[in-house]
CSV table of C-alpha atoms in Angstrom, one decimal:
chain,number,residue,atom,x,y,z
A,1,MET,CA,17.8,-14.2,25.2
A,2,GLY,CA,16.3,-11.3,23.2
A,3,ALA,CA,14.5,-11.7,19.9
A,4,THR,CA,16.6,-11.0,16.8
A,5,PRO,CA,15.3,-8.4,14.3
A,6,SER,CA,14.4,-11.1,11.8
A,7,ARG,CA,12.5,-13.0,14.5
A,8,CYS,CA,10.6,-9.9,15.4
A,9,LEU,CA,9.7,-9.3,11.7
A,10,PHE,CA,8.6,-12.9,11.5
A,11,LEU,CA,6.3,-12.7,14.5
A,12,LEU,CA,4.8,-9.4,13.3
A,13,PHE,CA,4.0,-11.0,10.0
A,14,LEU,CA,2.6,-14.0,11.7
A,15,PHE,CA,0.2,-12.3,14.0
A,16,THR,CA,-1.0,-9.7,11.5
A,17,CYS,CA,-1.7,-12.1,8.6
A,18,LYS,CA,-4.5,-14.8,8.4
A,19,LEU,CA,-4.0,-18.3,7.2
A,20,SER,CA,-5.7,-19.2,4.0
A,21,PRO,CA,-8.7,-21.5,4.4
A,22,ASP,CA,-6.9,-24.4,2.7
A,23,VAL,CA,-3.8,-24.1,4.9
A,24,ALA,CA,-5.8,-23.7,8.1
A,25,ALA,CA,-7.9,-26.8,7.2
A,26,GLU,CA,-4.8,-28.9,6.5
A,27,ILE,CA,-3.3,-28.0,9.9
A,28,GLN,CA,-6.6,-28.7,11.7
A,29,GLU,CA,-6.9,-32.0,10.0
A,30,SER,CA,-3.4,-33.0,11.1
A,31,SER,CA,-4.1,-32.2,14.7
A,32,ASP,CA,-7.5,-33.7,15.0
A,33,GLY,CA,-6.3,-37.3,14.7
A,34,SER,CA,-8.6,-40.3,14.8
A,35,GLY,CA,-9.1,-43.5,16.6
A,36,ALA,CA,-10.2,-44.6,20.1
A,37,PRO,CA,-10.8,-41.8,22.7
A,38,GLN,CA,-7.8,-41.2,24.9
A,39,GLU,CA,-7.7,-40.0,28.5
A,40,ALA,CA,-5.1,-38.1,30.5
A,41,VAL,CA,-2.9,-40.3,32.6
A,42,GLN,CA,-2.9,-39.7,36.3
A,43,LEU,CA,0.7,-39.1,37.5
A,44,THR,CA,0.8,-39.7,41.2
A,45,ASP,CA,4.6,-39.6,41.9
A,46,VAL,CA,7.8,-38.3,40.5
A,47,PRO,CA,9.1,-41.5,38.9
A,48,ALA,CA,5.8,-42.0,37.0
A,49,ALA,CA,6.0,-38.4,35.7
A,50,VAL,CA,9.6,-38.7,34.7
A,51,LYS,CA,8.9,-42.0,32.8
A,52,PHE,CA,5.8,-40.5,31.2
A,53,ILE,CA,7.7,-37.5,29.8
A,54,ALA,CA,10.7,-39.6,28.7
A,55,ALA,CA,8.4,-41.9,26.7
A,56,SER,CA,6.9,-39.2,24.5
A,57,GLU,CA,8.3,-36.8,21.9
A,58,VAL,CA,5.6,-34.3,23.1
A,59,ALA,CA,3.8,-34.5,26.4
A,60,VAL,CA,1.3,-32.1,28.0
A,61,ILE,CA,0.7,-32.2,31.7
A,62,GLY,CA,-1.9,-30.4,33.7
A,63,PHE,CA,-0.5,-29.6,37.1
A,64,PHE,CA,-3.6,-28.6,39.0
A,65,GLN,CA,-4.0,-27.7,42.7
A,66,ASP,CA,-7.7,-27.3,42.2
A,67,LEU,CA,-9.6,-29.7,39.9
A,68,GLU,CA,-12.7,-27.6,40.0
A,69,ILE,CA,-11.3,-24.7,37.9
A,70,PRO,CA,-12.7,-24.3,34.4
A,71,ALA,CA,-9.2,-25.0,32.8
A,72,VAL,CA,-9.5,-28.6,33.9
A,73,SER,CA,-12.5,-29.3,31.7
A,74,VAL,CA,-10.9,-27.4,28.8
A,75,PHE,CA,-7.8,-29.6,29.3
A,76,HIS,CA,-9.8,-32.9,29.2
A,77,GLY,CA,-11.6,-31.7,26.0
A,78,VAL,CA,-8.4,-30.9,24.2
A,79,VAL,CA,-7.0,-34.4,25.0
A,80,GLN,CA,-9.3,-35.8,22.4
A,81,LYS,CA,-8.0,-33.6,19.6
A,82,PHE,CA,-4.3,-34.6,19.7
A,83,HIS,CA,-3.8,-38.3,19.3
A,84,ASP,CA,0.0,-37.9,18.7
A,85,VAL,CA,0.5,-36.1,22.0
A,86,SER,CA,0.6,-37.7,25.4
A,87,PHE,CA,-1.5,-36.1,28.2
A,88,GLY,CA,-1.2,-36.4,31.9
A,89,ILE,CA,-2.6,-34.8,35.1
A,90,SER,CA,-1.0,-34.4,38.4
A,91,THR,CA,-2.2,-33.0,41.7
A,92,ASP,CA,0.7,-34.4,43.7
A,93,SER,CA,2.8,-31.7,45.5
A,94,GLU,CA,6.1,-33.6,45.1
A,95,VAL,CA,5.6,-34.0,41.3
A,96,GLN,CA,4.8,-30.3,41.0
A,97,ALA,CA,7.8,-29.3,43.1
A,98,HIS,CA,10.0,-31.5,40.9
A,99,TYR,CA,9.0,-29.5,37.9
A,100,ASN,CA,9.1,-26.1,39.7
A,101,ILE,CA,5.4,-25.7,39.6
A,102,THR,CA,3.9,-23.4,42.3
A,103,GLU,CA,0.4,-22.7,40.8
A,104,ASN,CA,-2.2,-24.2,38.5
A,105,THR,CA,-0.1,-24.7,35.3
A,106,ILE,CA,-0.3,-26.5,32.0
A,107,SER,CA,3.1,-27.6,30.8
A,108,LEU,CA,4.3,-28.9,27.5
A,109,PHE,CA,7.4,-31.1,27.5
A,110,ARG,CA,9.3,-32.1,24.3
A,111,LEU,CA,12.4,-34.3,23.9
A,112,VAL,CA,13.9,-32.7,20.8
A,113,ASP,CA,15.2,-29.7,22.8
A,114,ASN,CA,14.4,-30.8,26.3
A,115,GLU,CA,12.1,-27.8,26.8
A,116,GLN,CA,9.4,-27.3,29.4
A,117,LEU,CA,6.9,-24.6,28.3
A,118,ASN,CA,4.5,-23.4,30.9
A,119,LEU,CA,1.1,-21.7,30.9
A,120,GLY,CA,0.7,-20.4,34.4
A,121,THR,CA,-2.4,-19.3,36.4
A,122,GLU,CA,-2.6,-15.9,34.6
A,123,ASP,CA,-2.6,-17.7,31.2
A,124,ILE,CA,-5.1,-20.5,32.1
A,125,GLU,CA,-7.6,-18.2,33.9
A,126,SER,CA,-8.8,-17.2,30.4
A,127,ILE,CA,-7.9,-20.5,28.6
A,128,ASP,CA,-10.3,-22.0,26.2
A,129,ASP,CA,-10.2,-24.9,23.7
A,130,SER,CA,-8.9,-22.7,20.9
A,131,LYS,CA,-6.1,-21.1,22.9
A,132,LEU,CA,-4.9,-24.4,24.4
A,133,SER,CA,-5.0,-26.1,21.0
A,134,ARG,CA,-3.0,-23.4,19.4
A,135,PHE,CA,-0.4,-23.5,22.2
A,136,ILE,CA,0.0,-27.3,21.6
A,137,GLU,CA,0.0,-27.0,17.8
A,138,ILE,CA,2.7,-24.3,17.8
A,139,ASN,CA,5.0,-26.0,20.3
A,140,SER,CA,4.7,-29.6,19.3
A,141,LEU,CA,8.2,-29.9,17.9
A,142,ARG,CA,9.5,-33.5,17.2
A,143,PHE,CA,12.7,-35.1,16.2
A,144,VAL,CA,11.5,-34.3,12.7
A,145,THR,CA,8.9,-31.5,12.5
A,146,GLU,CA,7.0,-30.9,9.3
A,147,TYR,CA,7.2,-27.3,8.2
A,148,ASN,CA,3.9,-25.4,8.1
A,149,PRO,CA,2.8,-21.8,9.1
A,150,VAL,CA,2.0,-22.9,12.6
A,151,THR,CA,5.0,-25.2,13.6
A,152,VAL,CA,7.4,-22.5,12.2
A,153,ILE,CA,6.5,-20.3,15.3
A,154,GLY,CA,7.6,-23.0,17.6
A,155,LEU,CA,10.7,-23.7,15.6
A,156,PHE,CA,11.9,-20.1,15.8
A,157,ASN,CA,11.0,-19.8,19.5
A,158,SER,CA,13.2,-22.8,20.4
A,159,MET,CA,16.5,-22.2,22.0
A,160,VAL,CA,18.1,-24.5,19.4
A,161,GLN,CA,19.4,-22.1,16.7
A,162,ILE,CA,20.4,-24.5,14.0
A,163,HIS,CA,17.7,-25.8,11.6
A,164,LEU,CA,18.2,-28.6,9.1
A,165,LEU,CA,15.6,-28.8,6.4
A,166,LEU,CA,15.0,-31.8,4.2
A,167,MET,CA,13.2,-30.7,1.1
A,168,MET,CA,11.5,-33.5,-0.8
A,169,ASN,CA,8.1,-34.6,-2.1
A,170,LYS,CA,6.2,-36.8,0.3
A,171,ALA,CA,4.6,-38.5,-2.7
A,172,SER,CA,8.0,-39.7,-4.0
A,173,PRO,CA,8.8,-43.4,-3.9
A,174,GLU,CA,11.9,-42.7,-1.8
A,175,TYR,CA,10.1,-40.7,0.9
A,176,GLU,CA,9.4,-43.4,3.5
A,177,GLU,CA,13.0,-44.8,3.5
A,178,SER,CA,14.5,-41.3,3.4
A,179,MET,CA,12.4,-40.2,6.4
A,180,HIS,CA,13.4,-43.4,8.3
A,181,ARG,CA,17.1,-42.5,7.9
A,182,TYR,CA,16.4,-38.8,8.6
A,183,GLN,CA,14.6,-39.6,11.8
A,184,LYS,CA,17.6,-41.7,13.0
A,185,ALA,CA,20.0,-38.9,12.1
A,186,ALA,CA,17.9,-36.4,14.0
A,187,LYS,CA,18.4,-38.3,17.3
A,188,LEU,CA,22.1,-37.9,16.9
A,189,PHE,CA,21.7,-34.1,17.1
A,190,GLN,CA,19.1,-33.9,19.9
A,191,GLY,CA,19.4,-30.5,21.5
A,192,LYS,CA,21.8,-29.2,18.8
A,193,VAL,CA,19.9,-29.2,15.6
A,194,LEU,CA,16.1,-29.0,14.8
A,195,PHE,CA,15.3,-31.4,11.9
A,196,ILE,CA,12.5,-30.2,9.6
A,197,LEU,CA,10.7,-31.7,6.7
A,198,VAL,CA,9.6,-29.4,3.9
A,199,ASP,CA,7.1,-31.1,1.5
A,200,SER,CA,8.0,-29.8,-1.9
A,201,GLY,CA,4.6,-31.1,-3.1
A,202,VAL,CA,2.9,-28.3,-1.2
A,203,LYS,CA,2.7,-25.3,-3.4
A,204,GLU,CA,3.2,-22.7,-0.6
A,205,ASN,CA,6.5,-24.3,0.3
A,206,GLY,CA,8.0,-23.2,-3.0
A,207,LYS,CA,9.0,-20.0,-1.2
A,208,VAL,CA,11.1,-21.9,1.3
A,209,ILE,CA,12.9,-23.8,-1.6
A,210,SER,CA,13.6,-20.6,-3.5
A,211,PHE,CA,14.9,-18.8,-0.5
A,212,PHE,CA,17.7,-21.3,-0.4
A,213,LYS,CA,18.4,-20.7,-4.1
A,214,LEU,CA,17.2,-24.2,-5.0
A,215,LYS,CA,14.9,-25.4,-7.8
A,216,LYS,CA,12.5,-28.3,-7.6
A,217,SER,CA,14.5,-30.1,-10.2
A,218,GLU,CA,17.4,-30.2,-7.7
A,219,LEU,CA,15.5,-31.9,-5.0
A,220,PRO,CA,15.7,-33.7,-2.7
A,221,ALA,CA,18.1,-31.4,-0.9
A,222,LEU,CA,19.3,-30.5,2.5
A,223,ALA,CA,19.5,-26.9,3.8
A,224,ILE,CA,21.0,-25.9,7.1
A,225,TYR,CA,20.3,-22.5,8.7
A,226,ARG,CA,21.4,-20.7,11.8
A,227,THR,CA,19.0,-18.2,13.2
A,228,LEU,CA,21.5,-16.3,15.2
A,229,ASP,CA,23.5,-14.9,12.3
A,230,GLU,CA,21.4,-16.1,9.4
A,231,GLU,CA,24.2,-18.3,7.9
A,232,TRP,CA,23.1,-21.1,5.7
A,233,ASP,CA,24.3,-23.8,3.4
A,234,THR,CA,22.8,-26.4,1.0
A,235,LEU,CA,23.5,-29.9,-0.3
A,236,THR,CA,21.6,-31.6,-3.1
A,237,THR,CA,21.5,-35.4,-2.9
A,238,ALA,CA,20.0,-38.2,-4.8
A,239,GLU,CA,19.8,-40.3,-1.6
A,240,VAL,CA,19.3,-39.3,2.0
A,241,SER,CA,21.6,-41.4,4.3
A,242,ILE,CA,22.4,-41.1,8.0
A,243,GLU,CA,26.1,-40.6,7.2
A,244,LEU,CA,25.4,-37.9,4.7
A,245,VAL,CA,23.2,-36.0,7.1
A,246,GLN,CA,25.6,-36.4,10.0
A,247,ASN,CA,28.6,-35.2,7.9
A,248,PHE,CA,26.7,-32.2,6.6
A,249,CYS,CA,25.6,-31.1,10.1
A,250,ASP,CA,29.0,-31.7,11.6
A,251,GLY,CA,30.6,-29.7,8.9
A,252,PHE,CA,28.3,-26.7,9.4
A,253,LEU,CA,28.7,-26.9,13.2
A,254,GLY,CA,32.5,-27.0,12.7
A,255,GLY,CA,32.5,-23.9,10.5
A,256,LYS,CA,32.8,-25.6,7.1
A,257,ARG,CA,30.5,-24.5,4.2
A,258,LEU,CA,29.8,-25.9,0.8
A,259,VAL,CA,28.2,-22.5,-0.1
A,260,SER,CA,29.1,-19.7,2.3
A,261,VAL,CA,26.3,-17.1,2.4
A,262,ARG,CA,25.9,-14.3,4.9
A,263,LEU,CA,22.6,-12.5,4.7
A,264,GLN,CA,22.7,-8.8,5.3
A,265,GLY,CA,19.8,-6.4,5.1
A,266,ARG,CA,17.5,-9.1,3.7
A,267,GLN,CA,14.8,-9.4,6.3
A,268,VAL,CA,12.0,-9.2,3.8
A,269,GLU,CA,13.5,-12.1,1.8
A,270,LEU,CA,14.0,-14.0,5.0
A,271,SER,CA,10.3,-13.9,5.6
A,272,SER,CA,9.9,-16.4,2.7
A,273,TYR,CA,11.4,-19.0,5.0
A,274,VAL,CA,10.0,-18.0,8.4
A,275,SER,CA,6.5,-16.9,7.5
A,276,ASN,CA,5.2,-18.9,4.6
A,277,ILE,CA,1.6,-17.8,5.2
A,278,PRO,CA,-0.7,-17.0,2.4
A,279,ILE,CA,-2.7,-13.9,2.9
A,280,GLU,CA,-6.4,-13.9,2.0
Protein backbone atom coordinates (compact mmCIF):
# COMPACT_ATOMS: atom_id res chain seq x y z
CA MET A 1 0.00 0.00 0.00
CA GLY A 2 1.43 3.38 -0.96
CA ALA A 3 1.92 6.23 1.46
CA THR A 4 -0.78 8.92 1.49
CA PRO A 5 0.26 12.56 0.97
CA SER A 6 -0.45 13.34 4.62
CA ARG A 7 1.72 10.42 5.73
CA CYS A 8 4.54 11.57 3.43
CA LEU A 9 4.32 15.06 4.92
CA PHE A 10 4.38 13.59 8.39
CA LEU A 11 7.47 11.47 7.67
CA LEU A 12 9.26 14.42 6.07
CA PHE A 13 8.54 16.53 9.15
CA LEU A 14 9.68 13.75 11.45
CA PHE A 15 13.02 13.08 9.86
CA THR A 16 13.97 16.71 9.30
CA CYS A 17 13.14 17.92 12.82
CA LYS A 18 14.91 17.17 16.08
CA LEU A 19 13.30 16.22 19.35
CA SER A 20 13.60 18.76 22.09
CA PRO A 21 15.90 17.60 24.94
CA ASP A 22 12.94 17.32 27.35
CA VAL A 23 10.87 15.13 25.04
CA ALA A 24 13.85 12.98 24.07
CA ALA A 25 14.74 12.44 27.73
CA GLU A 26 11.15 11.44 28.55
CA ILE A 27 11.11 8.81 25.79
CA GLN A 28 14.52 7.47 26.79
CA GLU A 29 13.42 7.17 30.41
CA SER A 30 10.31 5.23 29.43
CA SER A 31 12.31 2.71 27.39
CA ASP A 32 15.21 2.17 29.78
CA GLY A 33 13.13 0.40 32.40
CA SER A 34 14.48 -0.89 35.69
CA GLY A 35 14.72 -4.06 37.70
CA ALA A 36 16.61 -7.32 37.41
CA PRO A 37 18.63 -7.98 34.24
CA GLN A 38 16.75 -10.01 31.64
CA GLU A 39 18.06 -12.37 29.02
CA ALA A 40 16.78 -13.43 25.62
CA VAL A 41 14.86 -16.72 25.70
CA GLN A 42 16.22 -19.56 23.57
CA LEU A 43 13.46 -20.70 21.20
CA THR A 44 14.34 -24.21 20.04
CA ASP A 45 11.15 -25.29 18.28
CA VAL A 46 8.06 -23.90 16.58
CA PRO A 47 5.58 -24.48 19.46
CA ALA A 48 7.89 -22.63 21.86
CA ALA A 49 8.21 -19.68 19.47
CA VAL A 50 4.45 -19.51 18.84
CA LYS A 51 3.70 -19.58 22.57
CA PHE A 52 6.39 -16.96 23.26
CA ILE A 53 4.98 -14.51 20.72
CA ALA A 54 1.37 -15.08 21.78
CA ALA A 55 2.23 -14.29 25.42
CA SER A 56 3.67 -10.82 24.74
CA GLU A 57 2.12 -7.63 23.42
CA VAL A 58 5.51 -6.91 21.85
CA ALA A 59 8.19 -9.54 21.23
CA VAL A 60 11.55 -9.19 19.46
CA ILE A 61 13.29 -12.29 18.16
CA GLY A 62 16.78 -12.57 16.73
CA PHE A 63 16.73 -15.24 14.03
CA PHE A 64 20.44 -15.90 13.60
CA GLN A 65 22.16 -18.42 11.37
CA ASP A 66 25.55 -17.28 12.63
CA LEU A 67 25.96 -16.35 16.31
CA GLU A 68 29.37 -14.78 15.67
CA ILE A 69 28.15 -11.77 13.69
CA PRO A 70 28.33 -8.35 15.44
CA ALA A 71 24.54 -7.97 15.42
CA VAL A 72 24.21 -10.73 18.01
CA SER A 73 26.14 -8.80 20.67
CA VAL A 74 24.17 -5.64 19.80
CA PHE A 75 20.96 -7.63 20.25
CA HIS A 76 22.00 -8.90 23.70
CA GLY A 77 22.94 -5.37 24.77
CA VAL A 78 19.57 -3.91 23.78
CA VAL A 79 17.72 -6.63 25.71
CA GLN A 80 18.63 -4.83 28.93
CA LYS A 81 17.08 -1.54 27.80
CA PHE A 82 13.48 -2.68 27.26
CA HIS A 83 11.98 -4.39 30.26
CA ASP A 84 8.46 -4.21 28.80
CA VAL A 85 9.45 -6.12 25.65
CA SER A 86 10.05 -9.89 25.45
CA PHE A 87 13.24 -10.98 23.67
CA GLY A 88 14.05 -14.35 22.15
CA ILE A 89 16.74 -15.94 19.98
CA SER A 90 16.40 -18.85 17.59
CA THR A 91 18.93 -20.64 15.42
CA ASP A 92 16.53 -23.48 14.63
CA SER A 93 15.89 -23.90 10.89
CA GLU A 94 12.28 -25.04 11.38
CA VAL A 95 11.45 -22.03 13.52
CA GLN A 96 13.00 -19.71 10.95
CA ALA A 97 11.12 -21.38 8.11
CA HIS A 98 7.85 -21.07 10.05
CA TYR A 99 8.29 -17.27 10.08
CA ASN A 100 9.60 -17.11 6.49
CA ILE A 101 13.12 -16.25 7.61
CA THR A 102 15.87 -17.07 5.12
CA GLU A 103 18.76 -14.97 6.46
CA ASN A 104 20.02 -13.36 9.66
CA THR A 105 17.01 -11.31 10.75
CA ILE A 106 15.70 -9.42 13.76
CA SER A 107 11.91 -9.45 13.86
CA LEU A 108 9.44 -7.53 15.98
CA PHE A 109 6.05 -9.16 16.59
CA ARG A 110 3.07 -7.33 18.08
CA LEU A 111 -0.38 -8.56 18.98
CA VAL A 112 -2.33 -5.34 18.46
CA ASP A 113 -2.24 -5.64 14.65
CA ASN A 114 -0.61 -9.08 14.26
CA GLU A 115 2.37 -7.54 12.48
CA GLN A 116 5.80 -9.08 11.93
CA LEU A 117 8.36 -6.39 11.11
CA ASN A 118 11.75 -7.59 9.89
CA LEU A 119 15.26 -6.19 9.82
CA GLY A 120 17.06 -8.37 7.28
CA THR A 121 20.74 -8.99 6.62
CA GLU A 122 21.22 -5.72 4.76
CA ASP A 123 19.75 -3.80 7.72
CA ILE A 124 21.59 -5.61 10.50
CA GLU A 125 25.01 -5.54 8.85
CA SER A 126 25.25 -1.92 10.00
CA ILE A 127 23.05 -2.23 13.09
CA ASP A 128 24.13 -0.63 16.33
CA ASP A 129 22.57 -0.05 19.74
CA SER A 130 20.98 3.24 18.71
CA LYS A 131 19.44 1.96 15.47
CA LEU A 132 18.03 -1.21 17.02
CA SER A 133 16.67 0.71 20.02
CA ARG A 134 14.92 3.19 17.78
CA PHE A 135 13.43 0.39 15.68
CA ILE A 136 11.94 -1.10 18.85
CA GLU A 137 10.79 2.23 20.29
CA ILE A 138 9.02 3.22 17.07
CA ASN A 139 7.29 -0.09 16.49
CA SER A 140 6.33 -1.11 20.04
CA LEU A 141 2.60 -0.61 19.61
CA ARG A 142 0.38 -2.10 22.31
CA PHE A 143 -3.31 -2.60 22.91
CA VAL A 144 -3.11 0.95 24.26
CA THR A 145 -0.15 2.97 22.99
CA GLU A 146 0.77 6.24 24.65
CA TYR A 147 1.13 9.03 22.11
CA ASN A 148 4.57 10.61 21.79
CA PRO A 149 6.74 11.82 18.89
CA VAL A 150 8.32 8.36 18.49
CA THR A 151 5.35 5.99 18.80
CA VAL A 152 3.39 8.13 16.34
CA ILE A 153 5.71 6.85 13.58
CA GLY A 154 4.73 3.27 14.29
CA LEU A 155 1.06 4.20 14.58
CA PHE A 156 0.98 5.73 11.11
CA ASN A 157 3.03 2.91 9.60
CA SER A 158 0.56 0.28 10.81
CA MET A 159 -1.82 -1.30 8.33
CA VAL A 160 -4.65 -0.52 10.79
CA GLN A 161 -6.10 2.74 9.55
CA ILE A 162 -8.49 3.62 12.38
CA HIS A 163 -7.07 5.37 15.45
CA LEU A 164 -9.03 5.92 18.66
CA LEU A 165 -7.57 8.51 21.02
CA LEU A 166 -8.44 8.86 24.68
CA MET A 167 -7.43 12.35 25.77
CA MET A 168 -7.22 12.74 29.51
CA ASN A 169 -4.80 13.77 32.24
CA LYS A 170 -2.81 10.86 33.66
CA ALA A 171 -2.70 12.70 36.98
CA SER A 172 -6.49 12.71 37.33
CA PRO A 173 -8.10 10.50 40.04
CA GLU A 174 -10.15 8.68 37.40
CA TYR A 175 -7.17 7.75 35.25
CA GLU A 176 -6.40 4.24 36.55
CA GLU A 177 -9.98 2.98 36.35
CA SER A 178 -10.53 4.64 32.97
CA MET A 179 -7.40 3.02 31.56
CA HIS A 180 -8.46 -0.37 32.89
CA ARG A 181 -11.73 -0.13 30.96
CA TYR A 182 -10.04 1.36 27.90
CA GLN A 183 -7.59 -1.56 27.84
CA LYS A 184 -10.45 -4.06 27.95
CA ALA A 185 -12.26 -2.28 25.13
CA ALA A 186 -9.08 -2.22 23.03
CA LYS A 187 -8.94 -6.02 22.93
CA LEU A 188 -12.41 -6.09 21.39
CA PHE A 189 -11.06 -4.23 18.35
CA GLN A 190 -7.74 -6.02 17.89
CA GLY A 191 -6.61 -5.62 14.29
CA LYS A 192 -9.38 -3.09 13.54
CA VAL A 193 -8.64 -0.02 15.68
CA LEU A 194 -5.44 1.23 17.30
CA PHE A 195 -6.16 2.57 20.79
CA ILE A 196 -4.05 5.55 21.84
CA LEU A 197 -3.67 7.50 25.06
CA VAL A 198 -2.95 11.22 24.81
CA ASP A 199 -1.89 12.64 28.17
CA SER A 200 -3.45 16.10 28.34
CA GLY A 201 -1.04 16.93 31.14
CA VAL A 202 1.82 17.03 28.63
CA LYS A 203 2.07 20.54 27.23
CA GLU A 204 3.11 19.45 23.74
CA ASN A 205 -0.02 17.31 23.42
CA GLY A 206 -2.16 20.44 23.37
CA LYS A 207 -1.70 20.48 19.59
CA VAL A 208 -3.38 17.10 19.29
CA ILE A 209 -6.31 18.21 21.44
CA SER A 210 -6.81 21.43 19.48
CA PHE A 211 -6.60 19.57 16.16
CA PHE A 212 -9.81 17.77 17.11
CA LYS A 213 -11.43 21.12 18.02
CA LEU A 214 -11.46 20.28 21.72
CA LYS A 215 -10.57 22.30 24.79
CA LYS A 216 -8.98 20.99 27.97
CA SER A 217 -12.15 21.91 29.84
CA GLU A 218 -14.03 19.36 27.69
CA LEU A 219 -11.77 16.45 28.63
CA PRO A 220 -11.76 13.54 29.02
CA ALA A 221 -12.80 12.91 25.45
CA LEU A 222 -12.54 10.32 22.72
CA ALA A 223 -11.49 11.10 19.15
CA ILE A 224 -11.58 8.58 16.33
CA TYR A 225 -9.59 9.17 13.15
CA ARG A 226 -9.21 7.30 9.85
CA THR A 227 -5.87 7.77 8.11
CA LEU A 228 -7.09 6.73 4.66
CA ASP A 229 -9.52 9.58 4.07
CA GLU A 230 -8.84 11.73 7.17
CA GLU A 231 -12.36 11.47 8.55
CA TRP A 232 -12.73 11.99 12.29
CA ASP A 233 -15.27 12.28 15.05
CA THR A 234 -15.20 13.19 18.75
CA LEU A 235 -17.12 12.36 21.89
CA THR A 236 -16.74 14.12 25.23
CA THR A 237 -17.54 12.02 28.28
CA ALA A 238 -17.43 12.29 32.03
CA GLU A 239 -16.77 8.56 32.36
CA VAL A 240 -14.91 6.11 30.13
CA SER A 241 -16.79 2.81 29.98
CA ILE A 242 -16.32 -0.28 27.82
CA GLU A 243 -19.83 0.07 26.42
CA LEU A 244 -19.32 3.74 25.54
CA VAL A 245 -16.05 3.04 23.75
CA GLN A 246 -17.47 0.03 21.93
CA ASN A 247 -20.55 1.93 20.73
CA PHE A 248 -18.46 4.89 19.59
CA CYS A 249 -16.10 2.66 17.59
CA ASP A 250 -18.91 0.56 16.13
CA GLY A 251 -20.77 3.69 15.09
CA PHE A 252 -17.76 5.13 13.29
CA LEU A 253 -16.93 1.82 11.61
CA GLY A 254 -20.56 1.61 10.53
CA GLY A 255 -20.52 5.07 8.97
CA LYS A 256 -22.27 6.99 11.74
CA ARG A 257 -20.84 10.34 12.88
CA LEU A 258 -21.57 12.60 15.82
CA VAL A 259 -19.60 15.32 14.08
CA SER A 260 -18.95 14.64 10.39
CA VAL A 261 -15.77 16.32 9.23
CA ARG A 262 -13.87 15.72 6.03
CA LEU A 263 -10.48 17.42 5.88
CA GLN A 264 -9.51 18.80 2.49
CA GLY A 265 -6.29 20.63 1.73
CA ARG A 266 -5.35 20.78 5.42
CA GLN A 267 -2.12 18.79 5.50
CA VAL A 268 -0.26 21.45 7.45
CA GLU A 269 -2.97 21.41 10.13
CA LEU A 270 -2.90 17.61 10.09
CA SER A 271 0.75 17.74 11.18
CA SER A 272 -0.45 18.95 14.58
CA TYR A 273 -1.68 15.39 15.17
CA VAL A 274 0.87 13.25 13.36
CA SER A 275 4.04 15.17 14.14
CA ASN A 276 3.82 16.73 17.56
CA ILE A 277 7.57 17.31 17.74
CA PRO A 278 9.01 20.49 19.24
CA ILE A 279 11.80 22.02 17.16
CA GLU A 280 14.91 23.29 18.89
